[in-house]
């Protein structure tokens, strides 16, 4: 096996859409340095074999084992027996070093190892009891079969997405008469991502440096091998273009999807700055107000305070970033939606901003407030929010000004939600008549919005004309119907199997 | 797996008290992000414009990220320094802004600020140069504990960034 510490042996990852026509050559040659010690029949031993994808090539050991039908226990082995008999008639080439293992063989090997362990256990037990007659016995057939089914099933289920192919070499069998199998190449094809990974990576040609094969019991035999994709089927150039870096390939299971019927709204916001405010130092407090059906994943992020910024040329840079992940649960809100539900885009959370001034004496006073609704459209949004503060009376009387100048502080709203649409408001017409206020300044914020839901990922092609929000409720409904259908089919299948067993 | 390419440049800076400036920049991401290729931080040369009011750096940015989630979207962090005629460099501003979440070409203006010290610090700064710096730069990244920080408005840094997103739509992410 190529040593994994070897620097030039790396996993190659290729994107290819059709694997069935894929062929590659593996070339093995014994290096010359070791030739003075050799006691073999042939002098310069080398072998080249053309493999096509998922082609099973048998080793000499397997040929000799499986050609006898008595050795074949499982249906897989019997199948191999058939294949070997057929190929034997055509060609008599049973001295190859190279052969291949496929997924069932790898599963089988694991099984074999398990059985061997079991066997050892049994024989030792027998010896202890004094009843052992020396011949190891296979464990009970029923036991074995059940374990076969079990392990085969479970492993297959977990790796059904993948096709595996091991290119093996067995030099020891021909030279020393005993098997010494080594893995040369491990190939894995991911049918979902259409990605082939090869360890070690393909060589350019067989004349360059190859991978050395180490770890054979006969240390005098040094082998070098190359693996080259067959040019006629798999153009080298094309392959190079499609080579991916290893980190780039993630399985889609890794992607964090929101639950079904749930929409995540990611808000990446920035409070950029404030302008036109009277006082020298200002800072901004902000908080988020969530309507029914909404929640914030990280509660800490839903409010915050910026640093105190000094105004220069009428502008104060705040440059405060915040990140929020808001979750809208469609199913929960539809359950208690007896009253008329507002449009989803209308019921987005609101951000309230409160600009606070700080004068040179350390007196704090609210300088203005404003609000912005989280936009229901993904993308980058800039807001220039006009701020205002309430006044005691409308006249710009000198007493007011003097009071503010000397005592500091200003009247402020008891309930911040009055700033936008008050919480207690019901009815058709909102009137704020009678509230006296004065415009103070402007707040500049920027919100980056990303909408994320499961529904848009599957069925969006035909509905690309409509906006995300238009189709979100309909699609989540459709999906819940689909889920119910699936559950029903599954239950029916269970019932049917139960009936047949009875 | 969704991928993000950020290709562009740090164009320059404007509105700073003096023009001989250089800038350190770095990209910050959340946990689920992986840098595939490219450099995620750098430092520009010192540019001292003679005719123009804008300091130009034209420092390239070319980064390729892959991610398994939207959380922790890349942010770009800048530190602008002034390099004076005596070879001293003093801090002129910290800035932080999000990389736009929509694909396409974007012009970004990143506002910067500088911490302000006491009267004594400012007096010393006036005559000797230098100035207070943040001891723990975490304050810039988190933004939660900035409450007690007193800052002063500085100029802005300009970016020209092209954003390419891949596979986001496949996972139901509307960008």
XYZ file of C-alpha atoms in Angstrom:
677
model
C 0.000 0.000 0.000
C 1.307 3.447 -0.758
C 2.426 4.928 2.493
C 0.074 7.675 3.485
C 2.908 9.747 4.743
C 4.365 9.887 1.265
C 4.055 13.428 0.112
C 3.179 12.726 -3.487
C 0.335 10.369 -2.653
C -2.728 12.514 -2.338
C -6.389 11.971 -2.945
C -7.552 13.136 -6.323
C -11.107 14.304 -6.557
C -12.735 14.586 -9.951
C -16.098 15.691 -11.153
C -17.429 13.409 -13.876
C -21.004 12.950 -14.881
C -20.832 9.474 -16.366
C -18.776 6.891 -14.565
C -19.978 3.796 -16.440
C -17.624 4.303 -19.391
C -14.669 5.072 -17.192
C -11.575 2.902 -17.686
C -8.117 3.098 -16.270
C -4.860 1.206 -16.431
C -2.774 0.048 -13.523
C 0.815 -0.765 -14.254
C 3.030 -2.634 -11.817
C 6.741 -3.157 -12.257
C 9.412 -4.608 -10.033
C 12.282 -2.240 -9.472
C 15.724 -3.245 -10.694
C 17.572 -2.678 -7.441
C 16.046 -5.702 -5.846
C 16.689 -7.998 -8.757
C 20.010 -9.411 -7.486
C 18.263 -11.033 -4.592
C 15.435 -12.509 -6.507
C 14.970 -16.190 -6.936
C 12.018 -16.026 -9.260
C 11.338 -17.690 -12.514
C 10.782 -14.527 -14.456
C 13.425 -11.846 -14.571
C 11.699 -8.602 -15.294
C 8.253 -8.871 -13.888
C 5.754 -6.287 -14.878
C 2.085 -6.278 -15.445
C -0.452 -3.946 -16.883
C -4.136 -4.382 -16.524
C -7.026 -2.417 -17.916
C -9.874 -2.034 -15.489
C -13.266 -0.700 -16.305
C -15.400 0.774 -13.575
C -16.893 -1.811 -11.238
C -15.162 -4.649 -13.044
C -14.384 -7.623 -10.857
C -10.986 -9.143 -11.576
C -10.111 -12.272 -9.636
C -6.817 -12.985 -7.987
C -5.054 -16.345 -8.529
C -5.991 -17.307 -4.996
C -9.629 -16.567 -5.610
C -9.531 -18.439 -8.891
C -8.208 -21.535 -7.203
C -10.624 -21.225 -4.297
C -13.787 -20.408 -6.134
C -13.263 -22.829 -9.017
C -14.143 -25.541 -6.524
C -17.850 -25.333 -5.864
C -17.425 -26.851 -2.399
C -15.680 -23.723 -1.205
C -18.528 -21.477 -2.273
C -20.856 -20.850 0.651
C -22.753 -17.690 -0.060
C -24.671 -16.841 -3.257
C -22.023 -14.252 -4.000
C -19.333 -16.936 -4.047
C -21.450 -19.140 -6.288
C -21.822 -16.249 -8.644
C -18.054 -15.860 -8.677
C -17.670 -19.541 -9.356
C -19.832 -19.176 -12.448
C -17.822 -16.187 -13.650
C -14.507 -17.924 -13.103
C -15.565 -21.032 -14.971
C -16.660 -18.887 -17.911
C -13.496 -16.803 -18.065
C -11.346 -19.877 -17.604
C -12.728 -21.323 -20.786
C -11.926 -18.186 -22.737
C -8.521 -17.265 -21.405
C -6.162 -18.946 -19.091
C -4.628 -16.003 -17.422
C -4.447 -16.832 -13.777
C -1.033 -15.475 -12.944
C -1.985 -11.863 -12.557
C -0.837 -9.813 -9.610
C -3.527 -7.219 -9.952
C -7.128 -7.774 -9.121
C -10.040 -5.780 -7.805
C -12.519 -5.838 -4.993
C -15.953 -4.293 -5.156
C -18.343 -3.242 -2.453
C -19.829 -6.706 -1.715
C -16.343 -8.176 -1.364
C -15.362 -5.531 1.095
C -18.482 -6.258 3.093
C -17.735 -9.942 2.761
C -14.208 -9.484 4.029
C -15.490 -7.795 7.101
C -17.922 -10.606 7.588
C -15.210 -13.183 7.162
C -13.139 -11.526 9.797
C -16.078 -11.551 12.149
C -16.614 -15.254 11.521
C -12.968 -16.003 12.103
C -13.116 -14.248 15.417
C -16.224 -16.194 16.274
C -14.571 -19.438 15.209
C -11.598 -18.814 17.450
C -13.894 -18.183 20.310
C -15.745 -21.407 19.713
C -12.639 -23.563 19.356
C -11.092 -22.170 22.493
C -14.312 -22.832 24.296
C -14.297 -26.379 23.035
C -10.732 -26.900 24.096
C -11.523 -25.653 27.505
C -14.346 -28.113 27.754
C -12.155 -30.928 26.574
C -14.498 -31.882 23.789
C -12.579 -30.327 20.919
C -11.738 -32.683 18.072
C -9.307 -30.299 16.429
C -11.392 -29.277 13.465
C -12.786 -25.804 13.696
C -16.458 -25.663 13.034
C -18.408 -22.927 11.491
C -20.900 -21.358 13.795
C -24.483 -22.400 13.351
C -25.863 -21.670 9.949
C -28.855 -19.738 11.120
C -26.645 -17.581 13.216
C -24.312 -16.939 10.356
C -27.064 -16.152 7.923
C -28.711 -13.734 10.221
C -25.467 -11.932 10.804
C -24.878 -11.897 7.073
C -28.199 -10.284 6.452
C -27.808 -7.914 9.265
C -24.363 -6.604 8.592
C -24.806 -6.594 4.852
C -28.031 -4.744 5.092
C -26.900 -2.149 7.527
C -23.679 -1.351 5.763
C -25.250 -1.306 2.362
C -27.894 1.041 3.542
C -25.404 3.497 4.842
C -23.133 3.466 1.817
C -25.662 2.939 -0.953
C -24.828 6.345 -2.301
C -21.299 5.258 -2.976
C -19.699 2.790 -5.318
C -16.399 1.476 -4.109
C -13.604 -0.158 -6.008
C -10.336 -1.410 -4.541
C -7.459 -2.284 -6.799
C -5.451 -4.944 -5.027
C -2.144 -6.631 -5.601
C -1.138 -10.041 -4.375
C 2.459 -10.900 -5.084
C 3.004 -13.298 -2.287
C 0.638 -15.939 -3.563
C 2.573 -16.639 -6.727
C 6.011 -16.304 -5.177
C 5.623 -17.844 -1.782
C 2.387 -19.706 -2.093
C 0.612 -17.730 0.561
C -1.622 -14.743 0.089
C -0.380 -11.299 0.909
C -2.902 -8.855 -0.376
C -2.239 -5.181 -0.484
C -4.487 -2.319 -1.428
C -3.040 -0.281 -4.272
C -5.817 2.114 -5.111
C -9.032 3.034 -3.396
C -11.687 4.588 -5.613
C -14.954 5.943 -4.416
C -17.728 7.276 -6.592
C -20.405 9.427 -5.061
C -23.482 9.041 -7.202
C -25.202 12.028 -5.672
C -22.464 14.580 -6.095
C -21.057 12.967 -9.272
C -17.629 13.004 -7.740
C -14.926 10.392 -8.059
C -12.198 10.289 -5.449
C -9.026 8.336 -6.066
C -6.303 7.547 -3.559
C -3.553 7.826 -4.642
C -4.159 10.307 -7.405
C -3.773 9.424 -11.106
C -0.331 9.582 -12.704
C 0.261 11.418 -15.930
C 1.958 8.469 -17.659
C 3.792 5.326 -16.744
C 7.224 6.770 -17.516
C 7.231 9.270 -14.656
C 7.611 8.603 -10.999
C 5.249 6.015 -9.641
C 4.033 4.995 -6.253
C 6.122 2.504 -4.424
C 4.537 -0.543 -2.921
C 5.821 -1.441 0.473
C 5.037 -3.770 3.264
C 5.337 -7.142 1.532
C 6.704 -9.974 3.568
C 9.347 -10.680 0.960
C 11.294 -7.507 1.503
C 13.531 -8.178 -1.467
C 10.677 -7.502 -3.837
C 10.213 -3.833 -4.421
C 7.327 -2.851 -6.615
C 6.354 0.405 -8.216
C 2.956 1.056 -9.672
C 1.244 3.679 -11.780
C -2.380 4.418 -12.302
C -3.370 6.120 -15.525
C -6.879 6.923 -16.727
C -7.593 5.488 -20.176
C -7.384 8.388 -22.572
C -9.982 7.214 -25.022
C -12.707 7.165 -22.456
C -11.702 9.811 -20.053
C -9.794 12.655 -21.517
C -6.939 13.695 -19.388
C -7.378 17.323 -20.190
C -11.019 17.266 -19.374
C -10.230 15.483 -16.184
C -7.769 18.123 -15.143
C -10.332 20.819 -15.666
C -12.762 19.042 -13.488
C -10.373 18.377 -10.689
C -11.724 19.748 -7.464
C -9.881 20.664 -4.384
C -10.539 18.299 -1.557
C -12.099 20.806 0.791
C -14.535 21.903 -1.837
C -16.436 18.679 -1.734
C -18.803 18.469 1.161
C -21.696 16.158 1.299
C -25.058 17.880 1.156
C -25.941 16.405 4.506
C -23.657 18.933 6.068
C -25.720 21.880 4.982
C -27.838 23.140 7.784
C -31.377 23.289 6.508
C -34.178 24.797 8.521
C -36.968 22.468 9.573
C -39.921 21.951 7.304
C -42.407 24.820 7.368
C -39.890 27.105 8.987
C -38.318 30.087 7.355
C -35.063 31.531 8.593
C -34.347 35.163 7.996
C -30.711 36.027 8.433
C -30.101 39.682 9.112
C -26.585 41.032 8.775
C -26.931 44.604 9.779
C -24.718 47.585 10.252
C -25.488 50.800 12.054
C -23.320 53.010 9.922
C -23.683 56.367 11.518
C -25.790 59.323 12.538
C -25.870 62.896 11.362
C -27.387 66.292 12.164
C -27.626 65.606 15.864
C -27.115 68.486 18.270
C -25.000 66.910 20.914
C -21.331 66.158 20.679
C -21.423 62.501 21.642
C -24.088 60.052 20.726
C -24.711 56.353 20.918
C -27.519 54.182 19.647
C -29.557 51.558 21.417
C -31.474 49.130 19.303
C -33.832 46.278 19.915
C -35.913 43.912 17.893
C -39.621 43.360 18.218
C -40.960 40.017 17.105
C -44.530 39.559 15.920
C -46.508 36.374 16.478
C -44.910 33.233 15.092
C -41.424 34.666 15.050
C -38.510 33.819 17.252
C -34.891 34.812 17.485
C -32.403 31.966 17.770
C -29.892 33.880 19.800
C -31.736 36.104 22.209
C -28.621 38.054 23.139
C -28.267 39.465 19.679
C -31.732 40.920 19.506
C -30.691 44.096 21.279
C -27.531 46.035 21.757
C -25.769 49.307 22.381
C -23.144 50.905 20.202
C -20.106 52.753 21.373
C -20.165 56.482 22.063
C -19.143 58.344 18.988
C -17.986 61.904 18.675
C -19.549 63.856 15.863
C -17.128 65.255 13.326
C -18.355 67.489 10.515
C -21.926 66.680 11.481
C -21.471 62.945 11.083
C -20.766 60.278 13.677
C -19.451 56.937 12.486
C -20.783 54.133 14.584
C -19.878 51.173 12.374
C -21.645 48.723 14.621
C -22.333 45.293 13.151
C -25.009 42.933 14.329
C -26.118 39.532 13.177
C -29.520 38.017 13.844
C -31.155 34.772 12.824
C -34.906 35.117 12.940
C -37.167 32.124 12.583
C -40.692 32.204 11.299
C -42.770 29.137 12.059
C -45.563 28.829 9.556
C -47.298 25.863 11.175
C -47.585 27.299 14.645
C -49.085 30.547 13.496
C -51.646 28.886 11.275
C -53.003 26.887 14.198
C -54.055 29.823 16.262
C -54.832 31.997 13.300
C -58.513 32.489 14.011
C -58.401 36.160 13.482
C -57.486 37.482 10.129
C -53.791 37.018 9.642
C -51.885 39.905 8.150
C -49.866 39.343 5.027
C -46.566 37.607 5.820
C -44.521 40.402 4.355
C -46.417 42.867 6.577
C -45.746 40.849 9.688
C -41.967 40.962 9.551
C -40.086 41.925 12.698
C -39.263 45.526 13.372
C -36.058 47.094 14.547
C -36.337 50.053 16.897
C -33.527 52.527 17.246
C -33.038 54.980 20.018
C -30.373 57.637 19.640
C -29.013 58.791 22.960
C -26.941 61.912 23.411
C -24.212 62.389 25.948
C -22.953 65.850 26.723
C -19.679 66.917 28.216
C -21.125 66.783 31.740
C -22.049 63.177 31.338
C -25.766 63.874 31.107
C -27.691 61.420 29.041
C -30.778 62.327 27.079
C -32.750 60.678 24.372
C -32.176 62.555 21.207
C -34.383 60.690 18.812
C -36.043 57.472 17.921
C -36.904 55.701 14.755
C -37.777 52.278 13.481
C -37.334 50.086 10.424
C -39.064 46.916 9.379
C -36.818 44.023 8.424
C -37.276 43.980 4.660
C -39.015 40.857 3.350
C -36.797 40.826 0.273
C -33.344 39.317 0.282
C -30.451 41.509 -0.642
C -28.756 44.651 0.561
C -30.908 47.470 1.883
C -29.820 50.942 2.920
C -32.002 53.007 5.209
C -31.826 56.658 6.065
C -34.048 56.831 9.106
C -35.340 60.225 10.134
C -35.415 60.538 13.897
C -37.634 62.605 16.123
C -38.129 63.217 19.811
C -41.258 64.258 21.688
C -41.644 67.722 23.152
C -43.632 69.004 26.046
C -45.288 71.708 24.035
C -45.060 72.697 20.459
C -43.726 76.212 20.827
C -39.995 76.622 20.577
C -40.180 78.754 23.666
C -37.104 80.002 25.365
C -38.018 78.306 28.635
C -37.929 74.967 26.920
C -34.582 75.666 25.393
C -33.142 76.969 28.645
C -34.443 73.968 30.512
C -32.859 71.663 28.061
C -29.617 73.566 28.062
C -29.181 73.826 31.803
C -30.924 70.838 33.245
C -30.468 68.486 30.367
C -32.637 65.583 29.447
C -35.734 65.626 27.354
C -39.132 64.026 27.629
C -39.201 60.617 26.077
C -41.723 58.013 25.105
C -42.953 55.717 27.821
C -43.477 52.937 25.335
C -41.018 52.576 22.517
C -43.541 50.852 20.302
C -45.416 54.142 19.970
C -42.576 55.070 17.676
C -43.977 52.772 15.013
C -47.412 51.220 15.187
C -48.307 50.868 18.874
C -48.787 47.358 20.233
C -52.208 48.133 21.624
C -53.427 49.614 18.372
C -56.546 48.073 16.938
C -58.732 49.457 14.219
C -58.320 50.815 10.782
C -56.877 54.238 11.231
C -53.883 55.164 13.328
C -53.918 58.655 14.630
C -51.056 60.247 16.481
C -52.647 63.634 16.548
C -51.711 65.623 19.580
C -48.227 64.320 19.988
C -45.752 67.110 19.818
C -42.402 66.281 18.374
C -39.317 67.773 16.863
C -37.099 66.348 14.144
C -33.595 65.752 15.357
C -31.394 63.893 12.930
C -30.858 61.022 10.631
C -29.632 57.498 11.223
C -27.980 55.512 8.480
C -28.249 51.742 8.613
C -27.648 48.934 6.200
C -29.302 45.511 6.345
C -28.252 42.436 4.387
C -31.090 39.959 4.268
C -30.988 36.270 3.397
C -34.128 34.173 3.377
C -33.716 30.464 3.938
C -36.337 27.746 3.847
C -36.593 24.157 2.721
C -39.523 24.759 0.430
C -37.761 26.972 -2.006
C -35.079 24.384 -2.654
C -37.226 21.727 -4.300
C -40.100 23.266 -6.141
C -38.827 26.629 -7.087
C -38.097 26.108 -10.774
C -41.604 26.433 -12.071
C -42.468 29.181 -9.657
C -39.466 31.353 -10.222
C -41.672 34.177 -11.452
C -43.333 34.725 -8.125
C -41.435 36.012 -5.164
C -40.126 33.885 -2.373
C -42.687 35.098 0.107
C -45.659 34.548 -2.177
C -44.887 30.927 -2.538
C -43.598 30.181 0.945
C -46.976 29.520 2.655
C -48.355 27.595 -0.312
C -45.262 25.465 -0.651
C -45.039 24.653 3.011
C -48.661 23.523 2.848
C -47.866 21.390 -0.175
C -44.900 19.929 1.611
C -46.888 19.005 4.682
C -49.323 17.160 2.404
C -46.372 15.357 0.886
C -45.049 14.415 4.292
C -48.431 13.078 5.352
C -48.638 11.047 2.155
C -45.199 9.626 2.709
C -46.064 8.654 6.273
C -49.233 6.986 5.045
C -47.386 4.970 2.395
C -44.825 3.901 4.930
C -47.525 2.743 7.339
C -49.324 0.862 4.581
C -46.121 -0.908 3.650
C -45.621 -1.924 7.257
C -49.137 -3.338 7.414
C -48.643 -5.270 4.201
C -45.419 -6.838 5.391
C -47.087 -7.734 8.672
C -49.922 -9.468 6.796
C -47.561 -11.450 4.572
C -45.564 -12.632 7.560
C -48.685 -13.854 9.257
C -22.192 22.799 -0.332
C -22.526 26.464 -0.994
C -19.557 28.434 -2.125
C -18.697 32.129 -2.135
C -16.118 33.868 -4.262
C -15.045 37.320 -3.213
C -13.042 39.008 -5.926
C -12.149 42.652 -5.874
C -9.900 45.245 -4.384
C -9.367 47.641 -1.553
C -9.672 50.768 -3.645
C -8.575 53.369 -1.163
C -9.536 55.727 1.617
C -10.955 59.189 1.866
C -11.884 61.842 4.436
C -9.006 61.016 6.752
C -7.177 63.882 8.473
C -4.039 63.211 6.468
C -3.404 61.365 3.276
C -0.308 59.249 3.772
C -2.011 56.038 4.792
C -1.775 52.297 4.708
C -4.266 49.657 5.652
C -4.370 46.164 7.117
C -7.364 44.128 6.155
C -8.630 40.688 7.060
C -11.712 38.606 6.464
C -13.568 37.029 9.351
C -16.116 34.251 9.131
C -18.157 32.101 11.433
C -17.516 28.499 12.352
C -19.121 26.720 9.422
C -16.975 28.443 6.847
C -13.903 27.043 5.189
C -11.289 28.939 3.242
C -10.581 27.000 0.074
C -8.147 29.280 -1.644
C -6.863 32.789 -1.524
C -5.492 35.009 1.177
C -7.842 36.198 3.837
C -5.685 38.997 5.128
C -3.218 41.480 3.827
C -1.569 44.810 4.172
C -1.404 47.517 1.581
C 1.448 49.798 0.658
C 1.674 53.347 1.946
C 0.103 55.722 -0.499
C 0.646 59.452 -0.307
C -1.405 61.100 -3.035
C -0.001 64.327 -4.364
C -2.902 65.733 -6.355
C -5.866 63.728 -5.246
C -7.872 63.842 -2.050
C -8.277 60.078 -2.118
C -5.594 57.643 -1.066
C -5.440 54.808 -3.564
C -4.227 51.330 -2.691
C -5.843 49.062 -5.269
C -4.968 46.047 -3.186
C -6.389 42.843 -4.652
C -8.737 40.506 -2.797
C -9.508 37.091 -4.239
C -10.926 34.574 -1.810
C -12.918 31.410 -2.205
C -14.991 30.188 0.717
C -17.267 27.232 1.102
C -19.868 27.029 3.790
C -22.491 24.820 5.290
C -24.681 27.577 6.579
C -25.474 31.237 6.276
C -24.557 32.103 9.836
C -21.232 33.796 10.198
C -21.300 35.518 6.847
C -17.853 36.941 5.985
C -16.982 40.327 7.373
C -14.099 42.469 6.314
C -12.109 44.226 8.951
C -9.769 47.115 8.247
C -7.224 48.982 10.296
C -6.014 52.202 8.762
C -2.676 53.602 9.840
C -1.061 56.921 9.128
C 2.574 56.832 8.140
C 4.144 60.204 8.742
C 7.265 61.878 7.454
C 9.339 60.699 10.408
C 8.525 57.071 9.733
C 6.091 56.731 12.592
C 2.857 54.929 12.076
C -0.171 55.725 14.171
C -3.609 54.255 14.179
C -6.182 56.204 12.251
C -9.172 53.969 12.330
C -10.844 50.653 12.798
C -13.585 49.578 10.456
C -15.757 46.573 9.976
C -18.387 45.733 7.431
C -20.267 42.779 5.996
C -19.537 41.377 2.593
C -22.710 41.918 0.548
C -25.003 38.911 0.466
C -26.116 39.386 -3.106
C -24.081 38.311 -6.105
C -22.809 41.025 -8.370
C -20.490 43.964 -8.243
C -20.611 46.140 -5.171
C -19.000 49.368 -4.116
C -18.703 49.413 -0.360
C -17.879 52.299 1.872
C -16.654 51.214 5.251
C -16.819 53.911 7.916
C -14.009 53.890 10.448
C -13.553 55.156 13.957
C -10.777 55.619 16.430
C -10.834 55.296 20.188
C -10.486 58.547 22.071
C -8.583 58.871 25.315
C -8.686 61.410 28.071
C -7.777 65.121 27.760
C -4.214 64.290 28.607
C -4.029 61.651 25.889
C -5.392 64.039 23.332
C -2.984 66.744 24.387
C -0.058 64.356 24.036
C -1.373 63.116 20.749
C -1.527 66.621 19.391
C 2.147 67.267 20.027
C 3.748 63.869 19.940
C 1.527 61.833 17.643
C 0.445 58.307 18.356
C -2.788 57.785 20.127
C -4.743 55.174 22.000
C -5.260 51.765 20.472
C -7.510 48.965 21.511
C -5.790 46.521 23.790
C -8.170 43.694 22.893
C -9.179 43.767 19.247
C -12.080 41.436 20.095
C -14.114 44.516 20.872
C -14.207 45.300 17.190
C -15.271 41.842 16.149
C -18.047 41.284 18.620
C -19.576 44.708 18.884
C -21.396 43.752 22.062
C -19.156 45.310 24.653
C -18.490 48.563 22.932
C -20.819 50.435 25.215
C -18.166 52.122 27.300
C -15.930 52.901 24.393
C -15.548 56.515 23.381
C -14.756 56.915 19.733
C -14.151 59.544 17.171
C -15.326 59.620 13.602
C -12.632 59.049 10.999
C -12.707 58.639 7.264
C -13.937 55.775 5.189
C -12.323 52.928 3.285
C -13.650 52.010 -0.134
C -13.961 48.528 -1.551
C -14.885 47.310 -4.963
C -16.021 43.704 -4.613
C -17.500 41.193 -6.987
C -19.463 38.449 -5.276
C -20.130 35.096 -6.900
C -22.359 32.655 -5.073
C -22.698 29.004 -5.934
C -25.236 26.369 -4.865
C -27.048 28.684 -2.488
C -30.290 28.304 -4.336
C -29.967 24.546 -4.187
C -30.239 24.601 -0.429
C -33.214 26.923 -0.327
C -31.253 30.048 0.403
C -32.615 33.112 -1.294
C -29.869 35.656 -1.708
